[in-house]
Each structure stands twice: as C-alpha cells, then as structure tokens.
Amino acid sequence: MISGPAAKTGGWLVKHLVHAPFVREALIEGATHYVHLDRPEKGRDRFVREVVQMLELSGGA
C-alpha cells in the first residue's frame, strides 16, 4: 500500500515487485506514512479496509 508523496511515483514500487505473488496498489489522498496510526477521518479506516481486502483476495485472511 502506498500513501503520501510516494504514491505520486506512478506505480514505481508496483512495477518493481516482480517476485511478489500478489500486488495491489491503493492511493489514499492526504495520507502519510503514519496512516495506520492516524484518525479514521484522516485515512486510517480506508487503509484498514484496503489491507483486509488485499488479504482476502490473496488468500491470506
């Protein structure tokens, strides 16, 4: 999951994760690298939803 300034790289990280069995990119506007600790209205709820969805889709949940 990519957030904040790193998200503006146009998928650079996703393009380089060639050996990852499953990759999913989600842009959370205004989020920082502390989004997992932030308030729900600052993107934490969206972050948690995205992580849970990714785990469900990848069979990791």
PDB file of N, CA and C in Angstrom:
ATOM      1  N   MET A   1       0.848  -1.152   0.000  1.00  0.00           N
ATOM      2  CA  MET A   1       0.000   0.000   0.000  1.00  0.00           C
ATOM      3  C   MET A   1       0.896   1.217   0.000  1.00  0.00           C
ATOM      4  N   ILE A   2       0.604   2.155  -0.845  1.00  0.00           N
ATOM      5  CA  ILE A   2       1.433   3.340  -0.993  1.00  0.00           C
ATOM      6  C   ILE A   2       0.598   4.563  -0.654  1.00  0.00           C
ATOM      7  N   SER A   3       1.148   5.467   0.152  1.00  0.00           N
ATOM      8  CA  SER A   3       0.419   6.672   0.511  1.00  0.00           C
ATOM      9  C   SER A   3       1.357   7.864   0.501  1.00  0.00           C
ATOM     10  N   GLY A   4       0.773   9.048   0.540  1.00  0.00           N
ATOM     11  CA  GLY A   4       1.556  10.277   0.606  1.00  0.00           C
ATOM     12  C   GLY A   4       2.376  10.535  -0.647  1.00  0.00           C
ATOM     13  N   PRO A   5       3.512  11.229  -0.507  1.00  0.00           N
ATOM     14  CA  PRO A   5       4.330  11.599  -1.665  1.00  0.00           C
ATOM     15  C   PRO A   5       4.789  10.407  -2.489  1.00  0.00           C
ATOM     16  N   ALA A   6       5.034   9.277  -1.861  1.00  0.00           N
ATOM     17  CA  ALA A   6       5.481   8.096  -2.602  1.00  0.00           C
ATOM     18  C   ALA A   6       4.428   7.618  -3.595  1.00  0.00           C
ATOM     19  N   ALA A   7       3.170   7.933  -3.339  1.00  0.00           N
ATOM     20  CA  ALA A   7       2.086   7.492  -4.219  1.00  0.00           C
ATOM     21  C   ALA A   7       2.121   8.213  -5.558  1.00  0.00           C
ATOM     22  N   LYS A   8       2.825   9.308  -5.626  1.00  0.00           N
ATOM     23  CA  LYS A   8       2.869  10.100  -6.862  1.00  0.00           C
ATOM     24  C   LYS A   8       3.944   9.628  -7.832  1.00  0.00           C
ATOM     25  N   THR A   9       4.525   8.484  -7.590  1.00  0.00           N
ATOM     26  CA  THR A   9       5.598   7.982  -8.443  1.00  0.00           C
ATOM     27  C   THR A   9       5.086   7.171  -9.623  1.00  0.00           C
ATOM     28  N   GLY A  10       3.784   7.098  -9.780  1.00  0.00           N
ATOM     29  CA  GLY A  10       3.222   6.407 -10.936  1.00  0.00           C
ATOM     30  C   GLY A  10       3.373   4.902 -10.895  1.00  0.00           C
ATOM     31  N   GLY A  11       3.297   4.334  -9.717  1.00  0.00           N
ATOM     32  CA  GLY A  11       3.365   2.882  -9.609  1.00  0.00           C
ATOM     33  C   GLY A  11       4.761   2.310  -9.653  1.00  0.00           C
ATOM     34  N   TRP A  12       5.768   3.102  -9.363  1.00  0.00           N
ATOM     35  CA  TRP A  12       7.155   2.641  -9.412  1.00  0.00           C
ATOM     36  C   TRP A  12       7.355   1.381  -8.592  1.00  0.00           C
ATOM     37  N   LEU A  13       6.869   1.370  -7.360  1.00  0.00           N
ATOM     38  CA  LEU A  13       7.055   0.217  -6.492  1.00  0.00           C
ATOM     39  C   LEU A  13       6.360  -1.012  -7.070  1.00  0.00           C
ATOM     40  N   VAL A  14       5.145  -0.848  -7.537  1.00  0.00           N
ATOM     41  CA  VAL A  14       4.391  -1.970  -8.102  1.00  0.00           C
ATOM     42  C   VAL A  14       5.140  -2.584  -9.281  1.00  0.00           C
ATOM     43  N   LYS A  15       5.715  -1.759 -10.122  1.00  0.00           N
ATOM     44  CA  LYS A  15       6.460  -2.253 -11.289  1.00  0.00           C
ATOM     45  C   LYS A  15       7.678  -3.067 -10.887  1.00  0.00           C
ATOM     46  N   HIS A  16       8.222  -2.797  -9.715  1.00  0.00           N
ATOM     47  CA  HIS A  16       9.441  -3.477  -9.276  1.00  0.00           C
ATOM     48  C   HIS A  16       9.182  -4.682  -8.365  1.00  0.00           C
ATOM     49  N   LEU A  17       7.947  -4.934  -8.025  1.00  0.00           N
ATOM     50  CA  LEU A  17       7.624  -6.087  -7.177  1.00  0.00           C
ATOM     51  C   LEU A  17       7.351  -7.321  -8.045  1.00  0.00           C
ATOM     52  N   VAL A  18       8.290  -7.643  -8.885  1.00  0.00           N
ATOM     53  CA  VAL A  18       8.104  -8.701  -9.876  1.00  0.00           C
ATOM     54  C   VAL A  18       8.050 -10.105  -9.274  1.00  0.00           C
ATOM     55  N   HIS A  19       8.585 -10.289  -8.085  1.00  0.00           N
ATOM     56  CA  HIS A  19       8.578 -11.613  -7.468  1.00  0.00           C
ATOM     57  C   HIS A  19       7.489 -11.762  -6.406  1.00  0.00           C
ATOM     58  N   ALA A  20       6.727 -10.714  -6.183  1.00  0.00           N
ATOM     59  CA  ALA A  20       5.637 -10.784  -5.205  1.00  0.00           C
ATOM     60  C   ALA A  20       4.490 -11.596  -5.791  1.00  0.00           C
ATOM     61  N   PRO A  21       3.931 -12.516  -5.023  1.00  0.00           N
ATOM     62  CA  PRO A  21       2.835 -13.326  -5.555  1.00  0.00           C
ATOM     63  C   PRO A  21       1.552 -12.530  -5.776  1.00  0.00           C
ATOM     64  N   PHE A  22       1.400 -11.392  -5.081  1.00  0.00           N
ATOM     65  CA  PHE A  22       0.181 -10.603  -5.193  1.00  0.00           C
ATOM     66  C   PHE A  22       0.519  -9.159  -4.880  1.00  0.00           C
ATOM     67  N   VAL A  23       0.127  -8.241  -5.767  1.00  0.00           N
ATOM     68  CA  VAL A  23       0.395  -6.819  -5.559  1.00  0.00           C
ATOM     69  C   VAL A  23      -0.893  -6.048  -5.785  1.00  0.00           C
ATOM     70  N   ARG A  24      -1.159  -5.134  -4.879  1.00  0.00           N
ATOM     71  CA  ARG A  24      -2.332  -4.272  -5.032  1.00  0.00           C
ATOM     72  C   ARG A  24      -1.927  -2.876  -4.614  1.00  0.00           C
ATOM     73  N   GLU A  25      -2.269  -1.898  -5.419  1.00  0.00           N
ATOM     74  CA  GLU A  25      -1.926  -0.509  -5.137  1.00  0.00           C
ATOM     75  C   GLU A  25      -3.189   0.264  -4.798  1.00  0.00           C
ATOM     76  N   ALA A  26      -3.129   1.083  -3.753  1.00  0.00           N
ATOM     77  CA  ALA A  26      -4.263   1.918  -3.362  1.00  0.00           C
ATOM     78  C   ALA A  26      -3.738   3.301  -3.006  1.00  0.00           C
ATOM     79  N   LEU A  27      -4.318   4.317  -3.578  1.00  0.00           N
ATOM     80  CA  LEU A  27      -3.930   5.687  -3.289  1.00  0.00           C
ATOM     81  C   LEU A  27      -4.892   6.255  -2.255  1.00  0.00           C
ATOM     82  N   ILE A  28      -4.353   6.698  -1.134  1.00  0.00           N
ATOM     83  CA  ILE A  28      -5.156   7.321  -0.085  1.00  0.00           C
ATOM     84  C   ILE A  28      -4.709   8.773  -0.015  1.00  0.00           C
ATOM     85  N   GLU A  29      -5.502   9.649  -0.600  1.00  0.00           N
ATOM     86  CA  GLU A  29      -5.158  11.066  -0.685  1.00  0.00           C
ATOM     87  C   GLU A  29      -4.921  11.663   0.693  1.00  0.00           C
ATOM     88  N   GLY A  30      -3.857  12.410   0.821  1.00  0.00           N
ATOM     89  CA  GLY A  30      -3.554  13.121   2.048  1.00  0.00           C
ATOM     90  C   GLY A  30      -2.949  12.268   3.148  1.00  0.00           C
ATOM     91  N   ALA A  31      -2.786  10.979   2.902  1.00  0.00           N
ATOM     92  CA  ALA A  31      -2.236  10.097   3.926  1.00  0.00           C
ATOM     93  C   ALA A  31      -0.724  10.260   4.012  1.00  0.00           C
ATOM     94  N   THR A  32      -0.199   9.985   5.179  1.00  0.00           N
ATOM     95  CA  THR A  32       1.249   9.992   5.377  1.00  0.00           C
ATOM     96  C   THR A  32       1.683   8.565   5.701  1.00  0.00           C
ATOM     97  N   HIS A  33       2.961   8.375   5.961  1.00  0.00           N
ATOM     98  CA  HIS A  33       3.419   7.038   6.305  1.00  0.00           C
ATOM     99  C   HIS A  33       2.967   6.622   7.705  1.00  0.00           C
ATOM    100  N   TYR A  34       2.261   7.496   8.405  1.00  0.00           N
ATOM    101  CA  TYR A  34       1.669   7.174   9.702  1.00  0.00           C
ATOM    102  C   TYR A  34       0.167   6.892   9.593  1.00  0.00           C
ATOM    103  N   VAL A  35      -0.330   6.646   8.397  1.00  0.00           N
ATOM    104  CA  VAL A  35      -1.766   6.462   8.186  1.00  0.00           C
ATOM    105  C   VAL A  35      -2.326   5.332   9.059  1.00  0.00           C
ATOM    106  N   HIS A  36      -1.542   4.324   9.331  1.00  0.00           N
ATOM    107  CA  HIS A  36      -2.023   3.208  10.160  1.00  0.00           C
ATOM    108  C   HIS A  36      -2.234   3.622  11.613  1.00  0.00           C
ATOM    109  N   LEU A  37      -1.672   4.746  12.021  1.00  0.00           N
ATOM    110  CA  LEU A  37      -1.824   5.243  13.386  1.00  0.00           C
ATOM    111  C   LEU A  37      -2.767   6.442  13.470  1.00  0.00           C
ATOM    112  N   ASP A  38      -3.172   6.961  12.324  1.00  0.00           N
ATOM    113  CA  ASP A  38      -3.923   8.207  12.276  1.00  0.00           C
ATOM    114  C   ASP A  38      -5.393   8.007  12.640  1.00  0.00           C
ATOM    115  N   ARG A  39      -6.126   9.103  12.644  1.00  0.00           N
ATOM    116  CA  ARG A  39      -7.562   9.077  12.928  1.00  0.00           C
ATOM    117  C   ARG A  39      -8.321   8.518  11.718  1.00  0.00           C
ATOM    118  N   PRO A  40      -9.494   7.943  11.981  1.00  0.00           N
ATOM    119  CA  PRO A  40     -10.282   7.373  10.879  1.00  0.00           C
ATOM    120  C   PRO A  40     -10.540   8.367   9.739  1.00  0.00           C
ATOM    121  N   GLU A  41     -10.876   9.611  10.071  1.00  0.00           N
ATOM    122  CA  GLU A  41     -11.191  10.587   9.024  1.00  0.00           C
ATOM    123  C   GLU A  41      -9.961  11.034   8.247  1.00  0.00           C
ATOM    124  N   LYS A  42      -8.778  10.690   8.715  1.00  0.00           N
ATOM    125  CA  LYS A  42      -7.533  11.026   8.019  1.00  0.00           C
ATOM    126  C   LYS A  42      -7.038   9.880   7.140  1.00  0.00           C
ATOM    127  N   GLY A  43      -7.847   8.841   6.997  1.00  0.00           N
ATOM    128  CA  GLY A  43      -7.499   7.757   6.088  1.00  0.00           C
ATOM    129  C   GLY A  43      -7.270   6.403   6.734  1.00  0.00           C
ATOM    130  N   ARG A  44      -7.260   6.342   8.060  1.00  0.00           N
ATOM    131  CA  ARG A  44      -6.999   5.065   8.727  1.00  0.00           C
ATOM    132  C   ARG A  44      -8.052   4.017   8.379  1.00  0.00           C
ATOM    133  N   ASP A  45      -9.330   4.390   8.382  1.00  0.00           N
ATOM    134  CA  ASP A  45     -10.387   3.434   8.032  1.00  0.00           C
ATOM    135  C   ASP A  45     -10.191   2.880   6.631  1.00  0.00           C
ATOM    136  N   ARG A  46      -9.893   3.752   5.694  1.00  0.00           N
ATOM    137  CA  ARG A  46      -9.670   3.310   4.307  1.00  0.00           C
ATOM    138  C   ARG A  46      -8.470   2.382   4.232  1.00  0.00           C
ATOM    139  N   PHE A  47      -7.384   2.732   4.945  1.00  0.00           N
ATOM    140  CA  PHE A  47      -6.186   1.904   4.963  1.00  0.00           C
ATOM    141  C   PHE A  47      -6.503   0.500   5.481  1.00  0.00           C
ATOM    142  N   VAL A  48      -7.214   0.429   6.592  1.00  0.00           N
ATOM    143  CA  VAL A  48      -7.554  -0.875   7.180  1.00  0.00           C
ATOM    144  C   VAL A  48      -8.435  -1.673   6.220  1.00  0.00           C
ATOM    145  N   ARG A  49      -9.412  -1.024   5.606  1.00  0.00           N
ATOM    146  CA  ARG A  49     -10.276  -1.716   4.620  1.00  0.00           C
ATOM    147  C   ARG A  49      -9.454  -2.272   3.469  1.00  0.00           C
ATOM    148  N   GLU A  50      -8.528  -1.475   2.953  1.00  0.00           N
ATOM    149  CA  GLU A  50      -7.692  -1.908   1.830  1.00  0.00           C
ATOM    150  C   GLU A  50      -6.816  -3.098   2.212  1.00  0.00           C
ATOM    151  N   VAL A  51      -6.249  -3.063   3.401  1.00  0.00           N
ATOM    152  CA  VAL A  51      -5.402  -4.176   3.853  1.00  0.00           C
ATOM    153  C   VAL A  51      -6.233  -5.447   3.992  1.00  0.00           C
ATOM    154  N   VAL A  52      -7.407  -5.339   4.600  1.00  0.00           N
ATOM    155  CA  VAL A  52      -8.266  -6.513   4.776  1.00  0.00           C
ATOM    156  C   VAL A  52      -8.690  -7.065   3.413  1.00  0.00           C
ATOM    157  N   GLN A  53      -9.081  -6.189   2.487  1.00  0.00           N
ATOM    158  CA  GLN A  53      -9.466  -6.648   1.140  1.00  0.00           C
ATOM    159  C   GLN A  53      -8.305  -7.345   0.449  1.00  0.00           C
ATOM    160  N   MET A  54      -7.111  -6.780   0.558  1.00  0.00           N
ATOM    161  CA  MET A  54      -5.945  -7.379  -0.091  1.00  0.00           C
ATOM    162  C   MET A  54      -5.683  -8.771   0.491  1.00  0.00           C
ATOM    163  N   LEU A  55      -5.774  -8.889   1.806  1.00  0.00           N
ATOM    164  CA  LEU A  55      -5.551 -10.199   2.420  1.00  0.00           C
ATOM    165  C   LEU A  55      -6.618 -11.199   2.001  1.00  0.00           C
ATOM    166  N   GLU A  56      -7.861 -10.766   1.913  1.00  0.00           N
ATOM    167  CA  GLU A  56      -8.929 -11.662   1.477  1.00  0.00           C
ATOM    168  C   GLU A  56      -8.708 -12.123   0.044  1.00  0.00           C
ATOM    169  N   LEU A  57      -8.352 -11.197  -0.838  1.00  0.00           N
ATOM    170  CA  LEU A  57      -8.137 -11.539  -2.240  1.00  0.00           C
ATOM    171  C   LEU A  57      -6.928 -12.437  -2.444  1.00  0.00           C
ATOM    172  N   SER A  58      -5.921 -12.284  -1.591  1.00  0.00           N
ATOM    173  CA  SER A  58      -4.701 -13.071  -1.750  1.00  0.00           C
ATOM    174  C   SER A  58      -4.764 -14.401  -1.016  1.00  0.00           C
ATOM    175  N   GLY A  59      -5.849 -14.622  -0.271  1.00  0.00           N
ATOM    176  CA  GLY A  59      -5.988 -15.859   0.477  1.00  0.00           C
ATOM    177  C   GLY A  59      -5.267 -15.837   1.807  1.00  0.00           C
ATOM    178  N   GLY A  60      -4.827 -14.648   2.242  1.00  0.00           N
ATOM    179  CA  GLY A  60      -4.078 -14.538   3.486  1.00  0.00           C
ATOM    180  C   GLY A  60      -4.925 -14.235   4.696  1.00  0.00           C
ATOM    181  N   ALA A  61      -6.218 -14.086   4.525  1.00  0.00           N
ATOM    182  CA  ALA A  61      -7.067 -13.730   5.686  1.00  0.00           C
ATOM    183  C   ALA A  61      -7.692 -14.969   6.283  1.00  0.00           C
TER     184      ALA A  61
END
